[in-house]
GROMACS .gro file of C-alpha atoms in nm:
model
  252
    1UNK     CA    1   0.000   0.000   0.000
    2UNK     CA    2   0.294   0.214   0.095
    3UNK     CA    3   0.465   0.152  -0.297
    4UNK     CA    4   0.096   0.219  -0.431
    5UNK     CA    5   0.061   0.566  -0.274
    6UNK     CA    6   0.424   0.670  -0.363
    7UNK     CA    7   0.347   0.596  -0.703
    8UNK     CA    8   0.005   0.784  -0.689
    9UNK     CA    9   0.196   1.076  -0.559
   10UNK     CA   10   0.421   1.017  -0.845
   11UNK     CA   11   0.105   1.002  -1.131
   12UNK     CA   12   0.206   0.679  -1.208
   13UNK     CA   13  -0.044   0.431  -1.165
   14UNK     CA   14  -0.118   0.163  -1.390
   15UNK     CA   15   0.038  -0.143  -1.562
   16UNK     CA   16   0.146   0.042  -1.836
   17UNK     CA   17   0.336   0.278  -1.656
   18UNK     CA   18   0.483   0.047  -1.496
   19UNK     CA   19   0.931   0.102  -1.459
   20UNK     CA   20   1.171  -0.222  -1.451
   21UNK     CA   21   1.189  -0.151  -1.051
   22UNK     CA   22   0.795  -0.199  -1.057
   23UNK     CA   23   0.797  -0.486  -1.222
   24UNK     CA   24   1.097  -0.666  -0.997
   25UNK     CA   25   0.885  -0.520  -0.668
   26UNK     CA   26   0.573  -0.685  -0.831
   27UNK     CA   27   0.794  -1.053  -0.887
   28UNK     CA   28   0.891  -1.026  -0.506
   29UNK     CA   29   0.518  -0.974  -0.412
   30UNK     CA   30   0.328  -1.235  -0.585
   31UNK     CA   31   0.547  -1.491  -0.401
   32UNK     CA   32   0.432  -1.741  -0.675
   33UNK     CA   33   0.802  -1.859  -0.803
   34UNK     CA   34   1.011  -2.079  -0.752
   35UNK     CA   35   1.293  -1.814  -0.708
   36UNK     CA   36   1.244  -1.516  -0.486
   37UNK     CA   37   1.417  -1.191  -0.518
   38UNK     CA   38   1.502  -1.002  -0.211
   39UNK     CA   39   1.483  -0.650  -0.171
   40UNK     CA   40   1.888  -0.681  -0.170
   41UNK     CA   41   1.874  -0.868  -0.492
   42UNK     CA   42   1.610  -0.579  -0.687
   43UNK     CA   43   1.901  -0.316  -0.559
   44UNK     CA   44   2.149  -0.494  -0.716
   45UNK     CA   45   1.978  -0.548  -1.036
   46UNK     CA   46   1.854  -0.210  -1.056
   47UNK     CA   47   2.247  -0.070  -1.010
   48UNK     CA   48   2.388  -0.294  -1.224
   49UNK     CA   49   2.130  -0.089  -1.482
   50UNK     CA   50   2.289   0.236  -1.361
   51UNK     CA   51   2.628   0.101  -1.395
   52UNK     CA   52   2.657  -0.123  -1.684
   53UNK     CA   53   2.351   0.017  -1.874
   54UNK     CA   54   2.520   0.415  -1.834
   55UNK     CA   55   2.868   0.423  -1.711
   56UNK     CA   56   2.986   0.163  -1.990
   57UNK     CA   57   2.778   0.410  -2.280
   58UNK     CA   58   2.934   0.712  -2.150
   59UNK     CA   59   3.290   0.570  -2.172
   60UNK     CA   60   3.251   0.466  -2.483
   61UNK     CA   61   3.055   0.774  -2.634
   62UNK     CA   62   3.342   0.962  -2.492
   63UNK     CA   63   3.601   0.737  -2.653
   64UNK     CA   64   3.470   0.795  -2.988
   65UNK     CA   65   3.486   1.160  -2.982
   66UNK     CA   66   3.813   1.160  -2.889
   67UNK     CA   67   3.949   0.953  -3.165
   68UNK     CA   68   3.721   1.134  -3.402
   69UNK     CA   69   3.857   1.481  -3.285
   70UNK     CA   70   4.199   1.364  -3.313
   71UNK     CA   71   4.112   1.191  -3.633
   72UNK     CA   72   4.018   1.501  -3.835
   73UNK     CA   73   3.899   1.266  -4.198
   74UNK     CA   74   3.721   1.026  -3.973
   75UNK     CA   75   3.499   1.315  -3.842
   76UNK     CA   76   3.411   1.475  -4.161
   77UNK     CA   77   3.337   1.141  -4.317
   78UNK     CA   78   3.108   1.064  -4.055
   79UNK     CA   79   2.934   1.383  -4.021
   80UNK     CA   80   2.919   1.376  -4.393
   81UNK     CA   81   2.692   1.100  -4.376
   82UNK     CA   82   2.463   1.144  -4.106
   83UNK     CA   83   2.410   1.488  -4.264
   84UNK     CA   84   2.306   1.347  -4.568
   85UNK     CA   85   2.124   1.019  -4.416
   86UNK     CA   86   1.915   1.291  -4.211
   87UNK     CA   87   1.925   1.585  -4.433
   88UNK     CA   88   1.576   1.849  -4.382
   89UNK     CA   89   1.523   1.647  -3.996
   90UNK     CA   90   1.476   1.802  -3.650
   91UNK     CA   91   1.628   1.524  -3.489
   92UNK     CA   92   1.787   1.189  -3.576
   93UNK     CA   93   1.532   0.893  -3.522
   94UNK     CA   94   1.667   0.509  -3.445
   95UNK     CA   95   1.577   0.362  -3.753
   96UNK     CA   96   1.808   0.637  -3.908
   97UNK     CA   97   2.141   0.487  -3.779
   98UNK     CA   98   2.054   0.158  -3.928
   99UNK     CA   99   2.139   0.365  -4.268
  100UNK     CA  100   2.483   0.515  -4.110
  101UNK     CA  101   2.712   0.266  -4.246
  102UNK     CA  102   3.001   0.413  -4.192
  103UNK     CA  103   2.941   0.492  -3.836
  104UNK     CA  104   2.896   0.146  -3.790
  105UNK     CA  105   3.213   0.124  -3.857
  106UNK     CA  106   3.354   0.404  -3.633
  107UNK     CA  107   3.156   0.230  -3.412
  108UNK     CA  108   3.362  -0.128  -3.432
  109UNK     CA  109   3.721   0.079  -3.467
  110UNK     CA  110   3.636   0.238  -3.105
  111UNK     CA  111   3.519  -0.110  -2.977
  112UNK     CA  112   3.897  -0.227  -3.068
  113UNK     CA  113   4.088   0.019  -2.944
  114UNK     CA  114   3.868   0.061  -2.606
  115UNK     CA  115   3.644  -0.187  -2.548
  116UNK     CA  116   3.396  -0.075  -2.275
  117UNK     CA  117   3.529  -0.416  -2.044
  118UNK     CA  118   3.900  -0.467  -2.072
  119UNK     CA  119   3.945  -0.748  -1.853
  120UNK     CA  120   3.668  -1.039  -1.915
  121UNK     CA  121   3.635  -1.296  -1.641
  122UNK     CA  122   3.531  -1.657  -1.692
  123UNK     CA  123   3.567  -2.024  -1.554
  124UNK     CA  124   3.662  -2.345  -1.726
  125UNK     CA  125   3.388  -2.585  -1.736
  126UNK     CA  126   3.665  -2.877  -1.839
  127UNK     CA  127   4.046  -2.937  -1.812
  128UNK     CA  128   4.168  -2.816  -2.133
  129UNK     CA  129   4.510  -2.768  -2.351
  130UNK     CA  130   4.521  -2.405  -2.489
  131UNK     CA  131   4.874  -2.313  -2.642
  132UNK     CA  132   5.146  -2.599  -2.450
  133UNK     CA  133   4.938  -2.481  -2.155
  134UNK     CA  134   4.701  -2.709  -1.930
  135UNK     CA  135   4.415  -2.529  -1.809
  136UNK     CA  136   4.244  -2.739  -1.527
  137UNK     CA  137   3.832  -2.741  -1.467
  138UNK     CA  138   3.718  -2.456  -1.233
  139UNK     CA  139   3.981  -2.217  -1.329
  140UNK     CA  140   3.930  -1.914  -1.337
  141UNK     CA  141   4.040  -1.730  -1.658
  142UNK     CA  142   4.074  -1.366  -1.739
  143UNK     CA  143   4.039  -1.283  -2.129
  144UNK     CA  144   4.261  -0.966  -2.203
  145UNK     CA  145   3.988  -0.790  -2.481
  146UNK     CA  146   4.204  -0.482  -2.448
  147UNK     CA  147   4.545  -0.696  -2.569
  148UNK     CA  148   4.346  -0.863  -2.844
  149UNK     CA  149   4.221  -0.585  -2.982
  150UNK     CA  150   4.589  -0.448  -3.014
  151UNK     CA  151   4.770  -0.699  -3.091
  152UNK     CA  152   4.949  -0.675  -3.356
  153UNK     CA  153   4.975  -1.054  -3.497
  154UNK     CA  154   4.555  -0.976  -3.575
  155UNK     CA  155   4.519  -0.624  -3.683
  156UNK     CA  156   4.759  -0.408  -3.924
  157UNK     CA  157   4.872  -0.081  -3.769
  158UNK     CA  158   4.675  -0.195  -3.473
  159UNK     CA  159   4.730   0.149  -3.265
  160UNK     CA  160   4.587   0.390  -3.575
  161UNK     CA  161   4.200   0.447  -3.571
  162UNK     CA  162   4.108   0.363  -3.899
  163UNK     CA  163   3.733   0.249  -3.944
  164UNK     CA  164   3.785   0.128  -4.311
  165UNK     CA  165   3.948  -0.200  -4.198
  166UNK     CA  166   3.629  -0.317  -4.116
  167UNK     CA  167   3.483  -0.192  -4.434
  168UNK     CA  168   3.410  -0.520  -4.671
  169UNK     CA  169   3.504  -0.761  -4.309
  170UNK     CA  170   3.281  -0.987  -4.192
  171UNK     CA  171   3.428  -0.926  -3.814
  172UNK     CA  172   3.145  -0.760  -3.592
  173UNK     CA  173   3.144  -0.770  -3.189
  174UNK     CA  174   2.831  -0.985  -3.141
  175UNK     CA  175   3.074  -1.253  -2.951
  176UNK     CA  176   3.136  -1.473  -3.319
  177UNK     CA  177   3.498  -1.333  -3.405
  178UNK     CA  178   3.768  -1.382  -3.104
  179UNK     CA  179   3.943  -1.112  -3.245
  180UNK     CA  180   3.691  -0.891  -3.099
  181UNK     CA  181   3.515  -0.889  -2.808
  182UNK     CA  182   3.452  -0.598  -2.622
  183UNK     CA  183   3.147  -0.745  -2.509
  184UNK     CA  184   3.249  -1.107  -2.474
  185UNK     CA  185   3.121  -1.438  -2.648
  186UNK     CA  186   2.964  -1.707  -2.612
  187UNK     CA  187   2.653  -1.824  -2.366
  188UNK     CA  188   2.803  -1.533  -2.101
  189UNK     CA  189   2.804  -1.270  -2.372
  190UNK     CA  190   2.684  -0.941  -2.227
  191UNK     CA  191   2.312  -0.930  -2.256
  192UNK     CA  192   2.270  -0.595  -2.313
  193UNK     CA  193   2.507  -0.554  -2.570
  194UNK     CA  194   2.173  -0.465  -2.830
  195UNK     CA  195   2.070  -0.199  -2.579
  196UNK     CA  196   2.393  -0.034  -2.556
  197UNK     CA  197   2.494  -0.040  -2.899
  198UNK     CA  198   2.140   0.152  -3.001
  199UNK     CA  199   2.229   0.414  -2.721
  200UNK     CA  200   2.597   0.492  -2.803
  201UNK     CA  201   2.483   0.481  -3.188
  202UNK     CA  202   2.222   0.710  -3.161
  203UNK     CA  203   2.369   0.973  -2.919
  204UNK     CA  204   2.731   0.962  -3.139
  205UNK     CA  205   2.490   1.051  -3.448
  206UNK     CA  206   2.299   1.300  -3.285
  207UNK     CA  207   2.648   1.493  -3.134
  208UNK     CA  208   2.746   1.461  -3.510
  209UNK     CA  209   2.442   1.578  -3.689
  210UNK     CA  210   2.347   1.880  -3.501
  211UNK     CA  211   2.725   2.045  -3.327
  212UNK     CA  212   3.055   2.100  -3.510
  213UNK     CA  213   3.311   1.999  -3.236
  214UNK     CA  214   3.630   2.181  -3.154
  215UNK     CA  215   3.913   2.217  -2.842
  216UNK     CA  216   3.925   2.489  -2.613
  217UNK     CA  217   4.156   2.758  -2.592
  218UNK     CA  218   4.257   2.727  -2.985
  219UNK     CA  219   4.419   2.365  -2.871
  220UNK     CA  220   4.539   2.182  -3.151
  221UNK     CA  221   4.380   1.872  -3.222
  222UNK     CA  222   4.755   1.647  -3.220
  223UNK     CA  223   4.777   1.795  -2.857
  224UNK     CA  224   4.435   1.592  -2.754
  225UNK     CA  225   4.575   1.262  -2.525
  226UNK     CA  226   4.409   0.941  -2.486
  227UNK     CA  227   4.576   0.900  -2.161
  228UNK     CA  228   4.396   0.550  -2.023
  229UNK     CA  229   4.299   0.522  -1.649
  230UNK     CA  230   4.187   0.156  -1.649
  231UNK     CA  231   3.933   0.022  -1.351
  232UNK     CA  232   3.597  -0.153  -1.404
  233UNK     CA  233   3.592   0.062  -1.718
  234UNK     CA  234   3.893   0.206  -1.873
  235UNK     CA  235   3.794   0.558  -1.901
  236UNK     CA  236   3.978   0.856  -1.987
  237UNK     CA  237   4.227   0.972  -1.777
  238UNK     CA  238   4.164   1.333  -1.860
  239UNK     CA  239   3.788   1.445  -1.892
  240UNK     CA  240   3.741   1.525  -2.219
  241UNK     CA  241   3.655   1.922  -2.299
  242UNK     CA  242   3.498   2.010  -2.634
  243UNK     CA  243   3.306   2.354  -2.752
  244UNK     CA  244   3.033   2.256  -2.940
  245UNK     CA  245   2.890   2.500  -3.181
  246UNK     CA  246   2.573   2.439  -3.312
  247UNK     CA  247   2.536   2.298  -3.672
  248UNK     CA  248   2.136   2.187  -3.700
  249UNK     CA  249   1.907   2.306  -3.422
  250UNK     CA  250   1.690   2.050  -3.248
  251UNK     CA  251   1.387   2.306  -3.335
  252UNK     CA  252   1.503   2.467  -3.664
   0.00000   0.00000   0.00000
């Protein structure tokens, strides 16, 4: 009754207006399953949304304008497109970025070179011989994405950002090609790796279709770092400062 007149207070009432914490809240109560979520557990869940749903975007988002500002062609090429994809709209809708090609491919470059996870844990299920190395069952295993998507023996010039490499490849991140895997593979394979893909896609094509994007302070665009501070995420380890001046209003 409490949860009912919070949400009244809210003017949200109704099934339909119902959030993801309403729904776990409403598993919990029914008390009809087999499996019963705590309140512990629907905290959990709910910042696991904040973090991996958010902080995991931002990183990336952030990532890609910074090899896009320090990658002068890159930007123009992208804008270029969305510009023309979108040309006479307000705003850039989602089934819009399905016709960005080439930010797709931005997209995959910036998965390489920072993938949103760099260090992806697992466990062996069976003993196993990988490289003159036994790997016994129950170990635990920690898959480098970072390395692979560096290392040189799998990609040419692997420290440049250049999007055309994937242009013609049948690589993509969707856990089917070990050479990249910013989001894993396999059963364990990040399940919201649809969810954030559509959000960094869309907000990169947005930034690009409405601002032109510049320094501060008359900073030169070779002068930009990409200084790495890894942790859960490997984020920047300078925040990264941009003027935006305004290309395409929202409301034109």
């Amino acid at each position: 009754m409490k949860r009912e007149a919070t949400r009244k207070g809210f003017g949200r009432l109704g099934e339909d207006e119902e959030d993801l914490v309403d729904t776990l809240l409403n598993y919990e109560e029914a008390n009809k399953h087999e499996f019963h979520l705590t309140t512990d557990q629907i905290k959990d869940v709910t910042m696991d949304i904040f973090s991996a749903g958010s902080e995991t975007s931002a990183t990336t988002m952030e990532w890609a304008m910074s090899e896009l500002l320090k990658n002068p062609r890159v930007m123009e090429k992208a804008q270029l497109e969305v510009r023309q994809v979108c040309e006479g709209k307000n705003k850039i809708e989602e089934e819009d970025v399905q016709k960005l090609h080439y930010l797709k491919l931005v997209m995959k470059e910036t998965f390489r070179l920072h993938p949103p996870v760099t260090l992806i844990q697992r466990e062996a299920t069976e003993r196993c011989e990988i490289g003159g190395y036994t790997i016994p069952a129950k170990a635990k295993i920690i898959i480098n994405a970072y390395a692979i998507g560096r290392d040189p023996k799998l990609w040419a010039d692997p420290e440049c950002f250049q999007p055309e490499r994937f242009q013609g490849s049948s690589i993509d991140f969707k856990g089917n090609n070990f050479e990249l895997i910013p989001f894993g593979a396999g059963r364990r394979i990040c399940p919201g790796i649809s969810f954030a893909t559509s959000n960094i896609e869309l907000g990169l094509a947005q930034l690009l279709y409405h601002f032109n994007w510049n320094l501060p302070n008359g900073t030169k665009l070779e002068a930009l770092d990409v200084a790495e501070n890894f942790g859960i995420t490997t984020r920047r380890k300078n925040n990264l400062h941009l003027i935006a001046t305004t290309y395409i209003p929202f409301n034109k």
